[in-house]
Short mmCIF file of C-alpha atoms in Angstrom, two decimals:
data_model
loop_
_atom_site.label_atom_id
_atom_site.label_comp_id
_atom_site.label_asym_id
_atom_site.label_seq_id
_atom_site.Cartn_x
_atom_site.Cartn_y
_atom_site.Cartn_z
CA MET S 1 53.72 -48.26 39.44
CA THR S 2 53.28 -45.91 42.38
CA ARG S 3 52.25 -42.29 41.96
CA GLY S 4 55.64 -41.15 43.31
CA ASN S 5 57.53 -43.26 40.76
CA SER S 6 55.27 -41.97 37.98
CA GLN S 7 55.92 -38.36 38.95
CA GLY S 8 59.66 -39.03 39.16
CA MET S 9 59.73 -40.56 35.68
CA ARG S 10 57.70 -37.62 34.37
CA ARG S 11 60.20 -35.13 35.79
CA GLU S 12 63.13 -37.13 34.33
CA GLU S 13 61.38 -37.05 30.94
CA MET S 14 60.86 -33.28 31.20
CA ALA S 15 64.47 -32.73 32.28
CA GLY S 16 65.68 -34.75 29.31
CA THR S 17 63.57 -32.72 26.91
CA ALA S 18 64.72 -29.49 28.53
CA ALA S 19 68.34 -30.54 28.09
CA THR S 20 67.93 -30.36 24.30
CA SER S 21 66.30 -26.89 24.44
CA LEU S 22 67.47 -23.78 26.20
CA ILE S 23 63.83 -22.83 26.93
CA HIS S 24 61.12 -25.48 27.19
CA LEU S 25 57.45 -24.83 28.01
CA ARG S 26 54.97 -27.67 28.33
CA ASP S 27 51.18 -27.17 28.55
CA VAL S 28 51.50 -23.79 30.27
CA VAL S 29 48.23 -22.34 31.53
CA LYS S 30 47.76 -18.94 33.16
CA VAL S 31 44.40 -17.88 34.58
CA TYR S 32 44.00 -14.54 36.37
CA GLU S 33 41.39 -14.57 39.09
CA THR S 34 39.05 -11.55 39.18
CA ALA S 35 35.88 -10.64 41.03
CA ALA S 36 33.94 -11.67 37.93
CA GLY S 37 35.71 -15.03 37.69
CA GLY S 38 38.79 -16.46 36.03
CA VAL S 39 40.29 -14.79 32.94
CA SER S 40 42.39 -17.13 30.82
CA ALA S 41 45.57 -15.56 29.37
CA LEU S 42 47.47 -18.67 28.25
CA GLU S 43 45.79 -21.96 27.37
CA GLY S 44 48.14 -24.93 27.25
CA ILE S 45 51.10 -23.35 25.49
CA SER S 46 54.09 -25.53 24.57
CA LEU S 47 57.27 -24.03 23.17
CA ASP S 48 60.90 -24.93 22.60
CA VAL S 49 63.65 -22.36 22.01
CA ARG S 50 67.12 -23.61 21.17
CA HIS S 51 70.50 -22.03 21.75
CA GLY S 52 71.11 -19.15 19.34
CA ASP S 53 67.46 -18.66 18.34
CA PHE S 54 66.01 -15.19 17.80
CA VAL S 55 62.29 -15.60 18.51
CA ALA S 56 59.76 -12.80 18.04
CA ILE S 57 56.40 -13.05 19.81
CA VAL S 58 53.60 -11.00 18.27
CA GLY S 59 49.89 -10.55 18.84
CA LYS S 60 47.25 -7.98 19.65
CA SER S 61 47.38 -5.93 22.84
CA GLY S 62 46.15 -8.04 25.74
CA ALA S 63 46.74 -11.30 23.86
CA GLY S 64 49.17 -12.57 26.49
CA LYS S 65 52.59 -11.74 25.00
CA SER S 66 54.01 -10.22 28.17
CA THR S 67 52.33 -12.92 30.26
CA LEU S 68 54.20 -15.56 28.25
CA VAL S 69 57.48 -13.75 28.83
CA ASN S 70 56.69 -13.55 32.55
CA MET S 71 56.25 -17.32 32.61
CA ILE S 72 59.71 -17.75 31.10
CA THR S 73 61.39 -15.32 33.50
CA GLY S 74 59.43 -16.49 36.53
CA VAL S 75 58.16 -12.97 37.26
CA ASP S 76 54.60 -14.32 37.46
CA ASP S 77 53.29 -17.66 38.75
CA LEU S 78 51.80 -20.14 36.32
CA THR S 79 48.48 -21.86 36.94
CA SER S 80 49.62 -25.21 35.57
CA GLY S 81 52.25 -26.66 33.26
CA GLU S 82 56.04 -26.59 33.39
CA VAL S 83 58.75 -24.13 32.38
CA TRP S 84 62.38 -25.20 32.09
CA VAL S 85 65.13 -22.72 31.27
CA ASP S 86 68.77 -23.74 30.91
CA GLY S 87 68.02 -27.01 32.67
CA VAL S 88 66.19 -25.43 35.61
CA SER S 89 62.52 -25.93 36.49
CA VAL S 90 61.82 -22.23 36.96
CA HIS S 91 58.61 -22.36 38.95
CA ASP S 92 59.98 -24.88 41.45
CA LEU S 93 62.51 -22.33 42.72
CA GLY S 94 61.98 -20.44 45.96
CA GLU S 95 61.66 -16.66 45.88
CA ASN S 96 65.31 -15.93 46.74
CA GLU S 97 66.63 -18.71 44.51
CA LEU S 98 64.50 -17.42 41.65
CA ALA S 99 65.77 -13.85 41.98
CA LEU S 100 69.41 -14.98 41.89
CA TRP S 101 68.80 -17.44 39.06
CA ARG S 102 66.99 -14.82 36.97
CA GLY S 103 69.73 -12.24 37.45
CA ARG S 104 72.39 -14.67 36.27
CA THR S 105 70.50 -16.45 33.48
CA ILE S 106 68.22 -13.90 31.82
CA GLY S 107 68.90 -10.29 30.88
CA VAL S 108 65.67 -8.32 30.53
CA VAL S 109 65.25 -5.27 28.29
CA TYR S 110 62.12 -3.19 28.94
CA GLN S 111 60.24 -0.80 26.66
CA THR S 112 60.45 1.90 29.35
CA PHE S 113 64.17 1.28 30.01
CA GLU S 114 63.75 1.07 33.83
CA LEU S 115 67.03 2.89 34.53
CA LEU S 116 67.57 4.43 37.96
CA PRO S 117 67.79 8.23 37.43
CA GLN S 118 69.92 8.85 40.52
CA LEU S 119 72.70 6.56 39.23
CA SER S 120 75.19 7.13 36.43
CA LEU S 121 75.00 4.94 33.34
CA LEU S 122 78.02 3.03 34.63
CA ASP S 123 76.39 2.38 37.99
CA ASN S 124 73.15 1.28 36.32
CA VAL S 125 75.13 -1.41 34.46
CA LEU S 126 76.96 -2.43 37.65
CA LEU S 127 73.75 -2.79 39.66
CA PRO S 128 72.76 -6.32 38.48
CA MET S 129 76.23 -7.60 39.37
CA ASP S 130 75.84 -6.25 42.89
CA LEU S 131 72.30 -7.59 43.33
CA CYS S 132 73.33 -11.10 42.23
CA GLY S 133 76.49 -11.26 44.34
CA MET S 134 78.69 -11.12 41.24
CA TYR S 135 80.36 -7.75 41.85
CA ARG S 136 84.15 -8.15 41.75
CA GLY S 137 85.48 -4.64 42.22
CA ARG S 138 87.78 -3.41 39.45
CA ARG S 139 87.05 -6.42 37.26
CA SER S 140 83.31 -5.68 37.32
CA ILE S 141 83.89 -1.97 36.67
CA ALA S 142 86.06 -2.87 33.69
CA ARG S 143 83.31 -5.14 32.33
CA ALA S 144 80.65 -2.45 32.75
CA ARG S 145 82.87 0.03 30.90
CA ARG S 146 83.41 -2.48 28.06
CA LEU S 147 79.67 -3.06 27.75
CA LEU S 148 78.98 0.67 27.49
CA GLU S 149 81.72 0.91 24.88
CA GLN S 150 80.09 -1.97 22.99
CA VAL S 151 76.83 -0.01 22.75
CA GLY S 152 78.64 3.21 21.82
CA LEU S 153 78.19 5.13 25.07
CA GLU S 154 81.70 5.27 26.48
CA ALA S 155 81.66 9.08 26.33
CA HIS S 156 78.50 9.25 28.48
CA MET S 157 79.11 6.60 31.16
CA TYR S 158 79.24 9.08 34.06
CA LYS S 159 76.06 10.91 33.04
CA PRO S 160 72.67 10.17 34.64
CA PRO S 161 69.96 8.70 32.37
CA THR S 162 68.14 12.04 32.37
CA ARG S 163 70.89 13.54 30.20
CA ILE S 164 70.74 11.08 27.28
CA SER S 165 68.21 10.32 24.53
CA GLY S 166 65.63 7.53 24.43
CA GLY S 167 67.70 5.48 22.00
CA GLN S 168 70.74 5.86 24.20
CA LYS S 169 68.72 4.79 27.24
CA GLN S 170 67.70 1.61 25.46
CA ARG S 171 71.32 0.89 24.62
CA VAL S 172 72.20 1.31 28.31
CA ALA S 173 69.36 -1.10 29.13
CA ILE S 174 70.88 -3.66 26.77
CA ALA S 175 74.31 -3.19 28.35
CA ARG S 176 72.72 -3.68 31.78
CA ALA S 177 70.97 -6.84 30.58
CA LEU S 178 74.39 -8.22 29.60
CA ALA S 179 76.04 -7.32 32.91
CA ASN S 180 76.14 -10.88 34.27
CA ASP S 181 76.75 -12.46 30.83
CA PRO S 182 73.43 -14.35 30.73
CA PRO S 183 72.78 -16.84 27.91
CA ILE S 184 69.30 -15.41 27.27
CA ILE S 185 68.06 -11.90 26.49
CA VAL S 186 64.33 -11.24 26.90
CA ALA S 187 63.16 -7.98 25.33
CA ASP S 188 59.63 -6.66 25.92
CA GLU S 189 58.80 -4.13 23.17
CA PRO S 190 62.43 -2.90 23.00
CA THR S 191 61.73 -0.44 20.17
CA GLY S 192 58.24 0.64 21.26
CA ASN S 193 59.35 4.14 22.27
CA LEU S 194 61.96 4.65 19.52
CA ASP S 195 61.91 6.10 16.01
CA SER S 196 62.66 3.82 13.05
CA ALA S 197 66.29 4.89 12.67
CA THR S 198 67.03 4.26 16.35
CA ALA S 199 65.11 0.96 16.21
CA ASP S 200 67.48 -0.10 13.41
CA GLU S 201 70.44 0.57 15.70
CA ILE S 202 68.88 -1.66 18.36
CA TYR S 203 68.44 -4.45 15.82
CA ASP S 204 72.12 -4.16 14.88
CA LEU S 205 72.98 -4.63 18.56
CA PHE S 206 70.75 -7.72 18.70
CA ALA S 207 72.50 -9.06 15.60
CA GLU S 208 75.84 -8.70 17.35
CA LEU S 209 74.50 -10.51 20.41
CA LEU S 210 73.31 -13.41 18.24
CA ALA S 211 76.76 -13.60 16.67
CA ASP S 212 78.19 -13.80 20.18
CA GLY S 213 76.01 -16.83 20.94
CA LYS S 214 73.12 -15.23 22.85
CA THR S 215 69.52 -16.39 22.56
CA ILE S 216 66.87 -13.67 22.20
CA VAL S 217 63.14 -13.83 22.94
CA MET S 218 61.41 -10.60 21.98
CA VAL S 219 57.87 -9.31 22.32
CA THR S 220 57.16 -6.70 19.65
CA HIS S 221 54.53 -4.83 17.65
CA ASP S 222 57.26 -3.77 15.20
CA LYS S 223 56.57 -5.65 11.95
CA THR S 224 60.03 -4.96 10.55
CA LEU S 225 61.82 -6.13 13.68
CA ALA S 226 59.66 -9.26 13.92
CA GLY S 227 60.50 -10.02 10.29
CA ARG S 228 64.18 -10.07 11.16
CA ALA S 229 63.81 -12.80 13.77
CA THR S 230 64.66 -16.39 12.92
CA ARG S 231 61.18 -17.43 14.07
CA THR S 232 57.95 -15.48 14.61
CA LEU S 233 55.25 -16.79 16.94
CA GLU S 234 51.77 -15.32 17.36
CA ILE S 235 49.63 -15.47 20.47
CA ARG S 236 45.91 -15.51 19.71
CA ASP S 237 43.04 -16.64 21.93
CA GLY S 238 45.51 -17.96 24.50
CA GLY S 239 47.24 -20.23 21.98
CA LEU S 240 50.54 -20.02 20.13
CA THR S 241 51.05 -20.44 16.38
CA THR S 242 54.06 -20.06 14.08
CA ARG S 243 53.75 -17.34 11.48
CA PRO S 244 55.34 -17.89 8.07
CA CYS S 245 58.32 -15.65 7.47
CA ALA S 246 57.53 -13.05 4.82
CA VAL S 247 61.14 -12.06 4.32
CA SER S 248 62.83 -15.19 3.00
CA ALA S 249 65.46 -14.64 0.31
CA ARG S 250 65.87 -11.13 1.65
CA PRO S 251 69.05 -9.11 1.27
CA SER S 252 71.56 -8.97 4.08
CA ARG S 253 73.83 -6.47 5.71
CA VAL S 254 77.30 -6.93 7.16
CA VAL S 255 77.65 -6.21 10.88
CA PRO S 256 81.02 -6.03 12.64
CA THR S 257 81.27 -8.29 15.69
CA ALA S 258 83.94 -9.27 18.16
CA THR S 259 84.80 -12.30 16.04
CA GLY S 260 84.80 -10.57 12.66
CA MET S 261 82.24 -9.46 10.08
CA MET S 262 78.89 -11.28 10.14
CA ARG S 263 76.04 -11.13 7.63
CA PHE S 264 72.49 -10.63 8.92
CA PRO S 265 69.14 -10.30 7.15
CA VAL S 266 67.61 -6.95 6.31
CA ALA S 267 63.83 -7.03 6.51
CA VAL S 268 61.94 -5.96 3.41
CA GLY S 269 58.58 -7.00 4.75
CA GLY S 270 56.90 -8.14 7.91
CA TYR S 271 53.85 -10.10 8.97
CA ASP S 272 50.26 -9.27 8.16
CA ASP S 273 47.82 -8.01 10.77
#
């Protein structure tokens, strides 16, 4: 068998595996080059996330949580390995292809909100549509308004971000992440700057998104929020392990969604440090 045929069969095998998972990582390695030598952040990580999963990624500061997320979104280059998302080999895309693909496939929610202060809340939500070539005039404006209504900010949509609270800013960030109706939401410490009551509101929004069929991958230090995920993964020493859920048989709460009332778990514990 020639090397070309072997590589082709390998890629067909990977594509087949990726077809059964929304997110598929295989032997992902990330090494940062410094003046003192290479610093290993990820060491051969493999991971599968299926449609409708709510995955929490935990670990100490500097363990590589955000690096792992950057591998999934294609924000950072990998050193070796493969990343497939929604049937696409992410790191084989060119720069322009990657930007368009990311904007249409993954909605990102940042700890620091990353809203543009010179734009209204409505325009902040419209921006991803424009950047990805998906702006459709009145139809897009109507969608942006509906998303702000969904997160409870219809009365503030013409205000700039400087005139709303931190919790409200995070809700705008979630609405913006949904602008292009992506199948995946990636949240990097979404409650890191919020009080516990506001963090609860953000979880309720995530619960609604899961009921609507979204897949969520979340980096968090919040033990309670991690305990509410369907799966919790820990990064340690560049590797990935599954943490046992400490909140099985936990009570649930009813959350209204677009398709009716859904029951979601209420965390009564988290994971141990």
